[in-house]
XYZ file of C-alpha atoms in Angstrom:
719
model
C 107.026 88.349 99.506
C 109.247 86.944 96.791
C 110.340 88.300 93.423
C 109.673 85.602 90.869
C 111.318 85.105 87.485
C 110.164 82.558 84.933
C 112.902 80.009 84.301
C 112.030 78.675 80.843
C 113.935 80.228 77.956
C 111.313 78.523 75.807
C 108.567 80.860 77.042
C 109.105 83.474 74.372
C 108.916 80.896 71.596
C 105.326 80.051 72.485
C 102.443 81.928 70.867
C 100.966 84.720 72.979
C 97.840 83.580 74.814
C 98.671 79.849 74.734
C 98.214 78.048 78.080
C 100.314 75.070 79.110
C 101.394 73.223 82.228
C 104.657 74.438 83.732
C 106.891 73.798 86.728
C 108.885 76.821 87.831
C 111.736 76.735 90.334
C 112.240 80.317 91.476
C 115.498 81.970 92.608
C 114.020 82.612 96.069
C 113.550 78.855 96.563
C 109.783 79.059 95.992
C 108.156 76.636 93.578
C 105.164 76.922 91.252
C 103.452 74.158 89.323
C 100.321 74.599 87.234
C 98.837 76.383 84.256
C 101.014 79.083 82.644
C 100.242 81.719 80.030
C 102.065 84.809 78.764
C 104.848 84.189 81.271
C 102.441 84.281 84.247
C 100.419 81.759 86.281
C 96.978 81.608 84.696
C 94.466 78.874 85.433
C 94.808 76.318 88.216
C 98.130 76.095 90.025
C 100.029 75.499 93.239
C 102.609 77.869 94.768
C 104.931 76.768 97.601
C 106.904 79.279 99.656
C 110.120 78.378 101.411
C 108.615 79.319 104.796
C 105.934 76.613 104.441
C 102.998 78.719 103.173
C 101.108 77.218 100.236
C 98.366 78.299 97.842
C 96.415 75.877 95.653
C 93.706 77.243 93.390
C 92.821 79.602 90.570
C 95.172 82.226 89.107
C 94.512 85.079 86.701
C 97.445 86.900 85.078
C 99.772 86.180 87.973
C 97.330 86.892 90.827
C 95.191 84.599 92.920
C 91.681 85.069 91.519
C 88.734 82.730 92.001
C 88.513 79.700 94.298
C 91.549 78.621 96.260
C 93.073 77.351 99.479
C 95.860 79.126 101.385
C 97.628 77.363 104.260
C 100.138 78.640 106.806
C 102.938 76.650 108.491
C 101.159 77.222 111.829
C 98.326 74.982 110.603
C 95.910 77.820 109.855
C 93.982 77.575 106.562
C 91.674 79.683 104.423
C 89.486 78.130 101.739
C 87.210 80.205 99.572
C 87.165 83.157 97.200
C 90.196 85.249 96.221
C 90.319 88.518 94.304
C 93.496 90.308 93.184
C 95.519 88.427 95.790
C 93.133 89.155 98.674
C 90.823 86.852 100.604
C 87.648 88.381 99.226
C 84.155 86.928 98.864
C 82.883 83.862 100.722
C 85.404 81.773 102.610
C 86.273 79.701 105.672
C 89.256 80.470 107.884
C 90.488 78.079 110.600
C 93.248 79.507 112.762
C 95.982 77.519 114.470
C 94.012 77.304 117.744
C 90.998 75.725 116.017
C 88.702 78.775 115.916
C 86.611 78.732 112.709
C 85.081 81.633 110.771
C 82.752 81.030 107.830
C 81.307 83.973 105.942
C 82.067 87.107 103.938
C 85.494 88.693 103.437
C 86.632 92.004 101.958
C 90.346 92.634 101.330
C 91.524 90.045 103.906
C 89.028 91.244 106.545
C 85.894 89.575 107.886
C 83.254 91.957 106.531
C 79.583 91.187 106.019
C 77.574 88.249 107.353
C 79.562 85.530 109.062
C 79.716 82.894 111.808
C 82.619 82.449 114.205
C 82.932 79.235 116.237
C 85.523 79.445 119.007
C 87.440 76.434 120.280
C 86.275 77.248 123.838
C 82.663 76.537 122.805
C 81.476 80.127 122.221
C 79.837 81.124 118.927
C 78.954 84.409 117.170
C 76.570 84.675 114.220
C 75.942 88.073 112.703
C 77.422 91.088 110.959
C 81.127 91.967 110.758
C 82.936 95.114 109.694
C 86.644 95.523 109.165
C 87.432 92.269 110.957
C 85.292 92.791 114.087
C 81.727 92.084 115.170
C 79.791 95.161 114.086
C 76.082 95.492 113.364
C 73.428 93.025 114.499
C 74.546 89.675 115.858
C 74.034 86.832 118.314
C 76.782 85.634 120.652
C 76.334 82.444 122.683
C 78.700 81.360 125.420
C 79.506 77.734 126.246
C 77.402 78.006 129.425
C 74.377 78.903 127.184
C 74.227 82.560 128.217
C 73.600 84.544 125.040
C 73.345 88.126 123.756
C 71.226 89.290 120.803
C 71.544 92.842 119.577
C 73.839 95.538 118.243
C 77.654 95.407 118.162
C 80.369 97.940 117.476
C 84.105 97.306 117.081
C 83.830 93.814 118.584
C 81.805 94.841 121.663
C 78.119 94.876 122.603
C 77.018 98.401 121.776
C 73.535 99.792 121.114
C 70.219 98.119 121.864
C 70.440 94.484 122.884
C 69.234 91.650 125.095
C 71.340 89.434 127.359
C 69.687 86.193 128.499
C 71.347 84.074 131.180
C 70.964 80.303 131.400
C 69.164 80.719 134.768
C 66.350 82.673 133.062
C 67.403 86.213 134.035
C 67.632 88.784 131.257
C 68.575 92.400 130.550
C 66.899 94.446 127.803
C 68.208 97.887 126.984
C 71.152 100.026 125.936
C 74.781 98.885 125.884
C 78.058 100.722 125.492
C 81.550 99.185 125.221
C 80.339 95.738 126.293
C 78.260 96.733 129.352
C 74.775 98.123 130.109
C 74.736 101.904 129.708
C 71.627 104.060 129.510
C 68.003 102.993 129.828
C 67.381 99.315 130.511
C 65.390 96.672 132.372
C 66.731 93.671 134.292
C 64.229 90.829 134.813
C 64.461 87.795 137.062
C 62.946 84.415 136.229
C 60.493 84.828 139.147
C 58.962 87.943 137.529
C 60.786 90.631 139.529
C 62.365 93.441 137.513
C 64.463 96.592 137.857
C 63.968 99.605 135.546
C 66.332 102.544 135.321
C 69.409 104.240 133.919
C 72.447 101.943 133.971
C 76.119 102.767 134.380
C 79.295 101.207 135.767
C 79.632 104.365 137.819
C 77.359 103.907 140.887
C 76.827 107.696 140.998
C 75.154 107.614 137.577
C 73.065 104.488 138.322
C 69.423 105.297 138.988
C 66.331 103.105 138.931
C 63.484 101.318 140.685
C 63.158 97.691 141.806
C 59.753 95.963 141.408
C 59.507 92.623 143.267
C 57.088 89.917 142.129
C 56.046 89.325 145.764
C 56.289 91.226 149.022
C 59.266 89.049 149.967
C 61.414 90.203 147.036
C 65.171 90.730 147.243
C 65.238 94.384 148.298
C 68.963 94.169 149.183
C 69.919 93.566 145.548
C 72.224 96.204 144.027
C 72.391 96.960 140.259
C 76.215 96.863 140.351
C 75.946 93.070 140.817
C 75.100 92.870 137.111
C 78.516 94.325 136.224
C 80.621 92.479 138.785
C 78.778 89.140 139.023
C 76.266 88.421 136.246
C 78.533 89.679 133.421
C 81.797 88.329 134.863
C 81.593 85.146 132.775
C 80.218 86.838 129.662
C 83.555 87.771 128.120
C 83.630 87.986 124.313
C 86.466 85.898 122.855
C 88.883 87.704 120.569
C 89.877 86.637 117.077
C 93.411 85.375 116.602
C 95.390 87.586 114.249
C 96.125 86.190 110.790
C 99.920 85.636 110.825
C 100.675 86.800 107.265
C 98.094 88.116 104.806
C 97.954 86.190 101.508
C 98.183 89.444 99.514
C 101.513 90.152 101.217
C 102.868 86.776 100.096
C 101.902 87.020 96.468
C 104.970 86.966 94.188
C 105.779 89.872 91.894
C 106.381 88.515 88.422
C 109.074 90.843 87.157
C 109.917 89.026 83.993
C 111.456 86.006 82.335
C 114.896 84.667 83.238
C 116.892 81.704 82.197
C 119.406 79.660 84.108
C 123.029 79.828 83.033
C 125.333 76.848 82.925
C 126.681 77.775 86.358
C 123.245 77.494 87.888
C 122.818 81.237 88.449
C 119.698 83.016 87.243
C 120.250 85.690 84.588
C 117.536 88.027 83.308
C 116.647 88.076 79.664
C 117.466 91.344 77.991
C 113.789 92.004 77.291
C 111.203 92.214 80.059
C 107.758 90.813 79.306
C 105.077 93.419 79.141
C 102.448 93.662 81.857
C 98.790 93.800 80.924
C 96.488 96.178 82.745
C 92.951 95.252 83.734
C 91.454 96.318 80.419
C 94.011 94.386 78.371
C 96.278 97.314 77.526
C 99.960 96.529 77.681
C 102.706 98.323 79.549
C 106.370 97.606 80.155
C 106.519 97.675 83.935
C 105.203 98.747 87.309
C 103.779 102.197 87.889
C 106.407 104.520 89.292
C 106.902 108.045 90.533
C 109.267 110.320 88.650
C 110.635 113.795 88.895
C 110.144 115.565 85.590
C 112.634 118.307 86.475
C 110.002 121.014 87.017
C 109.271 120.432 90.681
C 106.269 118.231 89.884
C 105.885 114.568 90.656
C 104.705 112.401 87.771
C 102.783 109.167 88.088
C 103.753 107.314 84.950
C 102.965 103.734 83.965
C 106.016 103.713 81.674
C 103.927 102.797 78.669
C 104.756 103.892 75.167
C 102.527 103.374 72.158
C 99.790 101.457 73.987
C 98.949 104.086 76.629
C 96.525 106.927 76.161
C 97.940 110.158 74.852
C 97.016 112.086 77.985
C 100.576 112.126 79.309
C 101.706 111.489 82.863
C 99.690 112.763 85.789
C 101.364 115.869 87.218
C 101.392 116.178 91.009
C 103.012 118.937 92.995
C 104.220 118.134 96.523
C 101.497 119.112 99.003
C 101.986 122.196 101.166
C 100.300 123.019 104.440
C 97.198 125.137 103.911
C 96.534 128.559 105.348
C 98.253 131.486 107.030
C 99.090 131.278 110.733
C 97.113 133.789 112.803
C 99.944 135.254 114.867
C 100.088 138.506 116.820
C 99.459 141.417 114.477
C 97.032 139.501 112.274
C 93.702 141.316 111.853
C 91.826 138.344 113.347
C 94.274 137.615 116.181
C 91.956 138.954 118.922
C 88.990 137.074 117.455
C 91.046 133.871 117.626
C 91.874 134.548 121.298
C 88.183 135.137 122.048
C 87.241 131.933 120.296
C 89.842 129.896 122.203
C 88.817 131.387 125.552
C 85.167 130.626 124.830
C 85.797 127.043 123.737
C 87.925 126.381 126.815
C 85.100 127.711 128.989
C 82.350 125.752 127.195
C 84.081 122.379 127.068
C 85.635 122.639 130.538
C 82.402 123.682 132.242
C 81.188 120.914 134.630
C 78.089 119.172 133.349
C 76.141 116.083 134.407
C 76.525 112.893 132.406
C 74.055 112.835 129.556
C 72.299 109.941 127.895
C 72.176 109.709 124.109
C 68.380 109.918 124.463
C 68.007 113.700 124.633
C 64.894 115.559 125.676
C 63.130 117.785 123.151
C 63.932 120.810 125.303
C 67.667 120.370 124.579
C 66.971 121.311 120.923
C 64.904 124.403 121.729
C 66.264 127.434 119.765
C 66.043 129.382 123.028
C 68.446 126.915 124.646
C 71.584 129.050 124.690
C 74.029 130.364 127.274
C 75.612 133.832 127.373
C 78.889 134.353 129.232
C 80.627 137.711 129.716
C 84.451 137.783 129.413
C 85.785 141.048 130.930
C 89.490 141.680 130.357
C 90.227 141.626 134.097
C 88.486 138.272 134.519
C 85.492 137.284 136.632
C 84.337 134.570 139.017
C 83.846 132.199 136.068
C 86.290 133.494 133.434
C 90.065 134.091 133.462
C 91.751 137.473 132.829
C 92.905 137.903 129.236
C 94.720 140.338 126.942
C 91.911 140.679 124.411
C 89.097 143.203 124.521
C 85.962 142.483 126.526
C 83.476 140.234 124.733
C 80.396 138.083 125.242
C 80.256 134.402 124.371
C 77.170 132.438 123.348
C 76.719 128.659 123.311
C 73.852 127.344 121.168
C 72.172 124.121 122.367
C 75.190 123.155 124.519
C 73.782 119.815 125.694
C 73.140 118.690 122.110
C 76.648 119.517 120.882
C 78.252 118.008 123.988
C 76.332 114.803 123.237
C 77.280 114.954 119.540
C 80.956 115.100 120.520
C 80.378 112.045 122.690
C 78.546 110.308 119.835
C 81.457 111.051 117.479
C 83.958 109.746 120.098
C 85.647 113.136 120.535
C 87.684 113.288 123.737
C 87.046 116.597 125.550
C 90.709 117.107 126.517
C 91.960 116.428 122.975
C 89.279 118.725 121.573
C 90.392 121.600 123.799
C 94.082 121.007 123.070
C 93.476 121.055 119.317
C 91.573 124.337 119.343
C 92.876 126.082 122.472
C 96.430 124.755 122.821
C 99.660 126.677 122.352
C 99.500 126.441 118.556
C 97.788 129.214 116.626
C 94.945 128.596 114.208
C 95.493 128.927 110.455
C 93.273 131.044 108.213
C 92.616 129.759 104.720
C 93.789 132.175 102.060
C 90.396 133.338 100.835
C 86.775 133.207 101.990
C 84.363 130.755 100.421
C 81.738 131.671 97.841
C 79.298 132.510 100.647
C 81.744 135.031 102.147
C 82.475 132.814 105.143
C 86.017 132.487 106.454
C 87.591 129.164 107.336
C 90.135 128.421 110.019
C 92.045 125.196 110.639
C 93.514 123.932 113.897
C 97.253 123.350 113.717
C 96.801 119.558 113.869
C 94.258 119.753 110.994
C 91.607 117.915 113.009
C 88.988 120.660 113.110
C 87.752 123.338 110.758
C 86.063 126.493 112.038
C 83.712 128.337 109.686
C 82.161 131.759 110.238
C 78.396 131.665 109.765
C 75.715 133.976 108.479
C 72.674 134.402 110.701
C 70.533 132.545 108.145
C 72.869 129.535 108.182
C 72.816 129.480 111.978
C 69.018 129.389 111.929
C 69.042 126.513 109.419
C 71.413 124.443 111.566
C 69.359 125.013 114.728
C 66.131 124.222 112.843
C 67.462 120.941 111.454
C 69.422 119.985 114.600
C 66.883 117.392 115.922
C 66.719 115.633 112.534
C 70.507 115.904 112.110
C 71.099 114.374 115.554
C 68.744 111.462 114.868
C 70.305 110.904 111.442
C 73.942 110.750 112.557
C 72.968 108.592 115.530
C 71.143 106.106 113.290
C 73.766 106.127 110.504
C 77.226 105.451 111.880
C 78.768 105.740 108.394
C 76.964 108.933 107.421
C 78.923 111.067 104.973
C 77.419 114.393 106.060
C 79.589 116.948 107.849
C 80.223 116.311 111.550
C 79.322 119.335 113.681
C 80.899 119.687 117.134
C 79.834 123.129 118.331
C 77.888 126.274 117.405
C 78.946 129.548 119.046
C 78.876 133.330 118.793
C 81.358 136.033 119.825
C 79.856 139.462 120.467
C 82.390 142.263 120.740
C 81.491 145.000 123.204
C 81.976 148.690 122.598
C 80.793 150.789 119.681
C 81.166 148.027 117.074
C 78.796 145.527 118.750
C 79.950 143.080 116.069
C 78.649 139.516 116.193
C 80.658 136.641 114.716
C 78.884 133.283 114.582
C 80.828 130.158 113.797
C 80.511 126.386 113.708
C 83.207 123.820 114.492
C 83.353 120.869 112.102
C 85.510 117.830 111.502
C 88.159 118.273 108.799
C 87.619 115.578 106.189
C 91.275 115.690 105.120
C 92.846 115.251 108.559
C 95.230 112.451 107.635
C 98.868 111.488 107.628
C 98.544 110.975 103.869
C 99.126 113.873 101.506
C 96.030 114.813 99.510
C 97.266 115.054 95.906
C 93.938 115.909 94.236
C 90.678 117.275 95.638
C 87.307 117.646 93.903
C 84.069 119.388 94.902
C 81.271 117.570 93.048
C 77.630 118.658 92.730
C 76.387 117.106 89.502
C 75.774 120.470 87.795
C 77.768 121.995 84.942
C 77.117 125.754 84.988
C 80.133 127.500 86.532
C 81.621 124.149 87.561
C 85.043 124.619 85.965
C 88.142 125.884 87.758
C 89.333 129.171 86.287
C 92.974 128.690 87.301
C 95.488 127.895 84.546
C 96.903 124.376 84.784
C 100.320 125.682 85.877
C 98.753 127.163 89.041
C 96.774 124.068 90.039
C 98.333 122.406 93.083
C 97.176 119.800 95.655
C 95.366 122.523 97.634
C 93.304 123.603 94.610
C 89.711 122.413 94.860
C 88.653 121.267 91.394
C 85.033 121.037 90.217
C 82.718 118.824 88.200
C 84.016 119.770 84.748
C 87.615 119.341 85.962
C 86.964 115.761 87.033
C 89.132 113.330 85.065
C 88.748 110.159 87.132
C 86.223 107.415 87.799
C 86.402 106.005 91.328
C 86.321 102.217 91.639
C 85.244 100.812 95.016
C 85.429 97.217 96.182
C 82.013 95.480 95.968
C 81.014 95.577 99.664
C 82.253 99.149 100.082
C 80.432 100.200 96.893
C 77.154 98.724 98.138
C 77.555 100.452 101.509
C 78.466 103.694 99.734
C 75.307 103.574 97.607
C 73.110 102.856 100.629
C 74.624 105.716 102.604
C 74.411 108.266 99.792
C 70.718 107.376 99.422
C 70.115 107.819 103.171
C 72.017 111.104 103.363
C 70.281 112.551 100.296
C 66.885 111.513 101.663
C 67.674 113.281 104.954
C 68.820 116.472 103.182
C 65.809 116.444 100.870
C 63.422 116.131 103.834
C 65.150 119.114 105.469
C 64.774 121.162 102.253
C 68.555 121.426 101.816
C 70.252 121.905 98.434
C 73.553 123.119 96.975
C 75.563 120.542 98.934
C 78.457 118.690 97.335
C 80.659 115.633 97.711
C 84.205 116.639 98.584
C 86.672 113.984 97.395
C 90.385 113.775 98.179
C 92.834 111.414 96.451
C 96.141 110.201 97.796
C 98.139 108.340 95.151
C 99.646 105.338 96.890
C 102.669 105.169 94.587
C 103.760 108.579 95.842
C 103.794 107.440 99.488
C 106.344 104.694 98.911
C 108.973 107.096 97.732
C 109.167 108.459 101.260
C 107.463 105.857 103.440
C 109.752 106.612 106.370
C 108.107 110.031 106.739
C 104.531 109.587 105.487
C 103.220 112.791 107.029
C 105.577 114.976 105.032
C 103.936 114.187 101.727
C 105.440 112.756 98.569
C 109.011 113.831 97.924
C 110.852 114.050 94.688
C 113.051 110.967 94.154
C 116.769 111.583 94.022
C 119.536 109.945 92.051
C 119.574 108.704 88.504
C 116.750 106.927 86.770
C 118.003 103.489 87.733
C 118.802 104.136 91.369
C 116.190 106.749 92.220
C 113.074 105.247 90.668
C 112.728 101.887 92.386
C 109.779 100.051 90.949
C 106.951 99.439 93.382
C 105.011 96.207 93.356
C 101.339 95.868 94.266
C 102.339 93.506 97.069
C 104.736 96.095 98.514
C 101.963 98.660 98.477
C 99.602 96.178 100.162
C 102.161 95.502 102.876
C 102.426 99.237 103.589
C 98.673 99.806 103.474
C 97.551 96.723 105.387
C 99.513 97.541 108.505
C 97.341 96.743 111.549
C 97.255 100.366 112.664
C 95.927 101.449 109.270
C 93.291 98.706 108.975
C 91.516 99.957 112.104
C 91.177 103.433 110.578
C 89.499 102.351 107.312
C 85.876 103.497 107.242
C 83.442 104.604 104.573
C 84.951 107.803 103.187
C 88.037 107.660 105.422
C 91.369 106.078 104.508
C 89.713 103.837 101.888
C 91.960 101.879 99.513
C 90.576 102.011 95.982
C 91.504 102.428 92.327
C 90.803 105.322 90.001
C 90.669 105.272 86.220
C 91.669 108.282 84.153
C 88.869 109.639 81.979
C 88.867 112.148 79.133
C 86.043 114.323 77.795
C 85.128 114.538 74.149
C 86.332 117.759 72.567
C 82.952 118.277 70.893
C 81.031 118.313 74.216
C 82.352 120.969 76.586
C 79.666 120.373 79.261
C 80.128 116.599 79.357
C 80.123 115.766 83.092
C 81.550 112.243 82.944
C 84.485 111.541 80.641
C 85.255 108.434 78.630
C 87.403 105.745 80.334
C 91.017 105.432 79.150
C 92.095 102.174 80.826
C 94.719 104.081 82.829
C 94.500 102.996 86.480
C 96.053 104.268 89.714
C 95.982 102.839 93.240
C 94.750 105.499 95.650
C 93.486 106.098 99.156
C 90.172 107.966 99.111
C 88.631 110.489 101.485
C 85.145 111.850 100.817
C 82.139 113.400 102.535
C 79.057 115.557 101.940
C 79.718 119.216 102.786
C 77.885 122.584 102.668
C 74.625 121.204 104.054
C 73.242 124.451 105.506
C 71.707 126.037 102.387
C 67.937 125.651 102.355
C 65.766 126.356 99.348
C 64.610 129.775 100.524
C 63.145 132.666 98.548
C 66.581 133.909 97.407
C 67.408 130.500 95.915
C 64.029 130.307 94.234
C 64.624 133.698 92.637
C 68.135 132.631 91.598
C 66.655 129.525 89.970
C 64.062 131.571 88.084
C 66.620 134.129 86.888
C 69.283 131.660 85.754
C 66.731 129.364 84.123
C 66.003 132.136 81.618
C 69.699 132.320 80.651
C 70.944 128.745 80.987
C 69.742 125.174 80.836
C 67.723 124.758 84.093
C 69.246 121.300 84.626
C 72.790 122.715 84.589
C 72.476 125.206 87.454
C 72.991 124.505 91.162
C 69.920 126.346 92.498
C 67.133 123.814 91.982
C 64.399 122.301 94.138
C 65.819 119.960 96.863
C 64.045 116.935 95.420
C 65.445 117.570 91.935
C 68.848 118.454 93.418
C 69.037 115.161 95.378
C 68.044 113.126 92.324
C 70.590 114.848 90.065
C 73.318 114.613 92.723
C 72.753 110.865 93.213
C 72.632 110.173 89.478
C 75.955 111.926 88.960
C 77.726 110.419 91.973
C 76.658 106.899 90.976
C 78.183 107.465 87.527
C 81.606 108.540 88.795
C 81.705 105.993 91.647
C 81.472 102.479 90.258
C 81.963 98.941 91.485
C 85.410 97.444 90.953
C 85.494 94.733 88.289
C 85.932 91.200 89.532
């Protein structure tokens, strides 16, 4: 990345908005020639970097935008659409080895429909996600073997068919590039083998059916793995050496060359225009306002909105550690002992195709934990208790489906670190506990909620299996602790994924339902911190998603709402967390510690951050792999403000004030069905308030209102 200064002292004498042809020699040694307007490349132009990279194409206010061609010194080229400095849209990339990809791109990644032709003669035509084959696609090898079916993370995964050039074929389930689960292998002579497939011979089970009495009865299924598939290796994609967005220059202002040949900055910096045409004097930066808050301030004066800078307190770790002496310390020990027993208990390998009996409400296991221990349980210091596992096979399979490693799961919940209890119970009276690594959240359950989860478990399992990017809560286990003695107390709880388990600090969090009654935080502004969950009427942002992500978001919200409506669920919400990217760069060496207050004076402590610098930090290879719908998603938000004459206005008016963020979001609280108590609540509140403003409404109406609201606050990013 280079820092570019315009080198014509004549620039300021030209009328604002006038375009002309310019040739700019930059202090870094880079060179630009092409259309120029308002001290920035605008129109068609060519940029040459000293390392041999070159871009020729369209520019818009200093960024590559439109059609263009980027070439690398290695010989690799990309020709196609650009947006805000990224390869984005339709384009063709040829790497230095000669491999060619033609198709859709999103933020420098192959994403959407595309075709990849490899120099070794292989070819893939199908869907891509985040740079890898993902979805439905066809891969053909040079020897004319080919696979048609589902892919995941660059490997054959799901239902698919492999056809060999000799006429043999396999139809069935795949996992991590190999047959796994139910499938049929057919020979060209009509013989076939039907069974359960696995690389592990102990799990392999099936029947061979010869076409004639002289069939090959000595054939072993493992030959498919070690012989038939040995030449069917999927070629990998060569890594793009440097992303174009990382090379884009940062136009910091106009400079003129002195008589000695040195570049000297003009005393006045040109003003930067935001997307909506508003003008500011520089890059967005993070400041300490002297009160312990962090301020995101675009450094604008008269042209900015009058809202003032966004105040952000440094994030603190949530909850109180449950150490010895805490009222729930023994309950925590019971929970950890039970989880260790449940997860560590030997169990046969299970297929993702579960039998109906696994979902039976009567499918539960009781285990007694005496203090002195037993044949199956260890001795412990807590009181005697009983432990119940609900539908253990289903939740074991869900953990497998969600790629949860059993050892990591046990270490998170049952390791040496204590759990943390959130400061106050939720509205339902349930308590929440967090594992020390923030990966899992444990919620105590009412009996009614437990019944709802068990009732909807078959539909939930089918939904999350069919929708990889579902936004609904991930459930990993449902259990009960029954204390013995006079109390006979039962504590039911569910283990869920924590949506905000991330190395990024969550600076703002919102719980959004689309209703207005009671949807305003009662805390005074001075007490609102990053751990405060704000509500609908507190929302002061619109979330802008990149086109492909926005389309996928809309599809998934529709699917999730349809599922919840069919299960008669209401009162759910979209939990949204924002991490302001500018804050991360002030302490990028220790990203997990949150945003720190800059030190030093205003010149030395508030280094300006360019968009390209932020892209370089964000688009690290390790971070790209973790970007999914609702997880670690780069986006922009726009500040909004409500009209003073409309206190129940759900969506505010846009201000043109933008921030780069990383978003986390998901649908939570999905265990409230529209039972008789909710119907009575609806009838009672409807007599006092506008029926459309309350949360307790029919699931069909709730889903429609929820979708309408969410699709107003989440919008597609402008081109």
